[in-house]
Backbone as a printed PyTorch tensor [residue, N CA C, xyz], in Angstrom:
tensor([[[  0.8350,  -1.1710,   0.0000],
         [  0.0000,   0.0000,   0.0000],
         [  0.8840,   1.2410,   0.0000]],

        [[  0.6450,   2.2460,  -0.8080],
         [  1.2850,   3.3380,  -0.7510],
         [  0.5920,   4.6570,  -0.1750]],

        [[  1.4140,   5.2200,   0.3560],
         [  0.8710,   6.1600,   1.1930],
         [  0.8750,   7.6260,   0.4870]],

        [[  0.8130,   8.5890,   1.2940],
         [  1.2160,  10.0780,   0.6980],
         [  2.1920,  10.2100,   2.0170]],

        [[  2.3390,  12.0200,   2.1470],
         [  3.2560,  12.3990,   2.6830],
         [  2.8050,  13.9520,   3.3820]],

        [[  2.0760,  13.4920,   4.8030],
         [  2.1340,  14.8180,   5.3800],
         [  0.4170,  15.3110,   4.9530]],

        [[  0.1000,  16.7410,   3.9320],
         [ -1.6260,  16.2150,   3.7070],
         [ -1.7490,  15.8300,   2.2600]],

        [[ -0.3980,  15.2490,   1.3140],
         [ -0.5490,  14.9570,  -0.0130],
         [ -0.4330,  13.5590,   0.1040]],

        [[ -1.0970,  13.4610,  -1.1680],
         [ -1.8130,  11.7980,  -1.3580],
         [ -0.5410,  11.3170,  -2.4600]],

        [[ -0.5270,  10.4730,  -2.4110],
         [  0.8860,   9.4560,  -3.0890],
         [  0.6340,  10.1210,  -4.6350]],

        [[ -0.1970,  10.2390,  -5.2990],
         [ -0.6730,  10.4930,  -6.9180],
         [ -0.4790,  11.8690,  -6.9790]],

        [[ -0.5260,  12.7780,  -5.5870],
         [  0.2230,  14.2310,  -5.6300],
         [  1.6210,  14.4770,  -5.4550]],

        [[  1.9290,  13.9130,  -4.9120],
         [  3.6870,  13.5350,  -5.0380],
         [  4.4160,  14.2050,  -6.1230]],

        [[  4.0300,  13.1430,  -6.4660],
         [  4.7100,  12.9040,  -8.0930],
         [  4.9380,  14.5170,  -8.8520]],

        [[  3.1320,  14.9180,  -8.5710],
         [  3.2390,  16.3120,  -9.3030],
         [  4.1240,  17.6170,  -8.5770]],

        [[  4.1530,  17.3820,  -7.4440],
         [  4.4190,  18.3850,  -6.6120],
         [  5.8340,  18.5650,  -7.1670]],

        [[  6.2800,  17.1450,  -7.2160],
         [  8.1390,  17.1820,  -6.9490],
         [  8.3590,  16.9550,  -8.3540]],

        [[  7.8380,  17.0460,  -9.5950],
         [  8.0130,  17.6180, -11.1270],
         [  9.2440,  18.4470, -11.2340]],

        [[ 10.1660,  17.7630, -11.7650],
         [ 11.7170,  18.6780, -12.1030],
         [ 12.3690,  19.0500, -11.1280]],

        [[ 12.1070,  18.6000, -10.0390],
         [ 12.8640,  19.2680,  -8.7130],
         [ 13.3800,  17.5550,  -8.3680]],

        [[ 15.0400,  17.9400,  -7.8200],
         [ 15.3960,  16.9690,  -7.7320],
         [ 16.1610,  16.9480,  -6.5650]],

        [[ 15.0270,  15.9680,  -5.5180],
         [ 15.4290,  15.8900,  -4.1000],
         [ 14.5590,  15.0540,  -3.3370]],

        [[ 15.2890,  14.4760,  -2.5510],
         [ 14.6430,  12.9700,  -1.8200],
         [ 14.7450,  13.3880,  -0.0570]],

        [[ 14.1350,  12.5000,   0.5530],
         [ 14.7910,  12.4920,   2.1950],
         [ 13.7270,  10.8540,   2.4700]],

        [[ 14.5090,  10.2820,   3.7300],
         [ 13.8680,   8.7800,   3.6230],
         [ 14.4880,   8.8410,   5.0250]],

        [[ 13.4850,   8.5210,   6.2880],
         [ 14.1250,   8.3520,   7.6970],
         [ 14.0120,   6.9770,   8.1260]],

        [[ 15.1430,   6.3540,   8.7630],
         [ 14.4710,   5.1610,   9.3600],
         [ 14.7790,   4.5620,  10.4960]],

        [[ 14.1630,   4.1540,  11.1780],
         [ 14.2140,   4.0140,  12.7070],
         [ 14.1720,   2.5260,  13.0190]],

        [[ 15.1360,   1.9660,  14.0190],
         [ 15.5960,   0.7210,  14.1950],
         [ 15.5690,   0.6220,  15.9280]],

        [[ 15.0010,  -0.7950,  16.6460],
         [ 15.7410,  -0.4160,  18.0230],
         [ 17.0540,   0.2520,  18.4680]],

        [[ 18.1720,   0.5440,  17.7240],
         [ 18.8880,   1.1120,  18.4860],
         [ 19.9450,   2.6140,  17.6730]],

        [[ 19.0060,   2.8840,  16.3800],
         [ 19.4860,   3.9940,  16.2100],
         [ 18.2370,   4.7210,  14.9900]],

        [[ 18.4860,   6.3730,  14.9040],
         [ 17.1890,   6.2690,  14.2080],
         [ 18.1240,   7.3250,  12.8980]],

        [[ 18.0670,   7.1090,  11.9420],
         [ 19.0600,   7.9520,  10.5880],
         [ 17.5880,   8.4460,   9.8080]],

        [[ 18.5390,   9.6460,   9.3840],
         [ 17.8940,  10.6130,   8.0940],
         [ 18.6180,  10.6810,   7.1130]],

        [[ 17.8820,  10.5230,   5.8750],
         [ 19.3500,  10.7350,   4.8340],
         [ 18.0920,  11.5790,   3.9860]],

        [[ 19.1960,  12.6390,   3.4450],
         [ 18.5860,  13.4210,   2.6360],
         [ 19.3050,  14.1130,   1.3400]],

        [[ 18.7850,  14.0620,   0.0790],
         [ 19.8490,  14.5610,  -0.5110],
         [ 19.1570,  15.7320,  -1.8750]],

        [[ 20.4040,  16.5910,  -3.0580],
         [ 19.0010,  17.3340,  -3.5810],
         [ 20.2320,  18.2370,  -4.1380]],

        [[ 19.7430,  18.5730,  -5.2940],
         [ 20.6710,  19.5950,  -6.0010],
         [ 20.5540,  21.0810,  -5.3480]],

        [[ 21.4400,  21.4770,  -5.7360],
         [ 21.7270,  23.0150,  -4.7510],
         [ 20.3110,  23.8640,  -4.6450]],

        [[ 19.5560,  24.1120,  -6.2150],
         [ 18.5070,  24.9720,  -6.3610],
         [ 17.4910,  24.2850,  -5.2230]],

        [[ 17.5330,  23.1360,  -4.9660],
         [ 16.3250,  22.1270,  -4.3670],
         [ 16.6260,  21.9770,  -3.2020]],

        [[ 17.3420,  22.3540,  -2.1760],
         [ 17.5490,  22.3980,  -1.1020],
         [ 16.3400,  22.5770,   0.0300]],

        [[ 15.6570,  23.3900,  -0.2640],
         [ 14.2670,  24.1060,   0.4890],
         [ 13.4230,  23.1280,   0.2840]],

        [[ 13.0010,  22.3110,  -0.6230],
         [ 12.1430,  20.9770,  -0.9760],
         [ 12.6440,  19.6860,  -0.3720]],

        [[ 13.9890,  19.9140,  -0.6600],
         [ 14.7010,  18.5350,   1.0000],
         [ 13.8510,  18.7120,   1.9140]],

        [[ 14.3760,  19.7690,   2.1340],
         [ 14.3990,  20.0780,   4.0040],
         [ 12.4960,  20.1840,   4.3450]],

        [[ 12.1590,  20.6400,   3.5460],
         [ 10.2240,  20.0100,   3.3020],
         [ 10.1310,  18.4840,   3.5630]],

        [[ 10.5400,  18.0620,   2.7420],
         [ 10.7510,  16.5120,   2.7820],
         [ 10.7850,  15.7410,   3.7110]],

        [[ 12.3470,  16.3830,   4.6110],
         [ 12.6020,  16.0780,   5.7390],
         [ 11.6570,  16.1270,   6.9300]],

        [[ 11.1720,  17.4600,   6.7450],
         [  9.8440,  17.8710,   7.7700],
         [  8.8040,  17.1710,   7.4610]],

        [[  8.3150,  16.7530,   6.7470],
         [  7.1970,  15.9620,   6.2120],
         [  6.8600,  14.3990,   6.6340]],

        [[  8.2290,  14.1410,   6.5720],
         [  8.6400,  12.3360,   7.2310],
         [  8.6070,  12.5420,   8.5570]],

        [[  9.1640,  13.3790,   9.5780],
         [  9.5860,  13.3210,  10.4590],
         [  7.6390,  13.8320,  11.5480]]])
């Protein structure tokens, strides 16, 4: 099942992040919890969305 992200639905995604090129993916384990995030210079501000969005 696929989800969305935050109040966008998985099929808005896609459109939102059109030519902008930048990811973030968190993941949490019993004993440590990582963020990885990454994104061309112009796309920086859409990371860090990203980031906020998962978290």
């Amino acid at each position: 099942m696929m989800s969305g992200l935050g109040d966008y639905s998985a099929t808005d995604l896609p459109k939102l992040l059109a030519g902008k090129t930048a990811s973030a993916a968190i993941n949490i384990d019993e004993y440590t919890e990582k963020i990885a995030a990454s994104s061309v210079t112009k796309d920086i501000e859409t990371m860090l969305q990203l980031v906020y969005l998962r978290l």
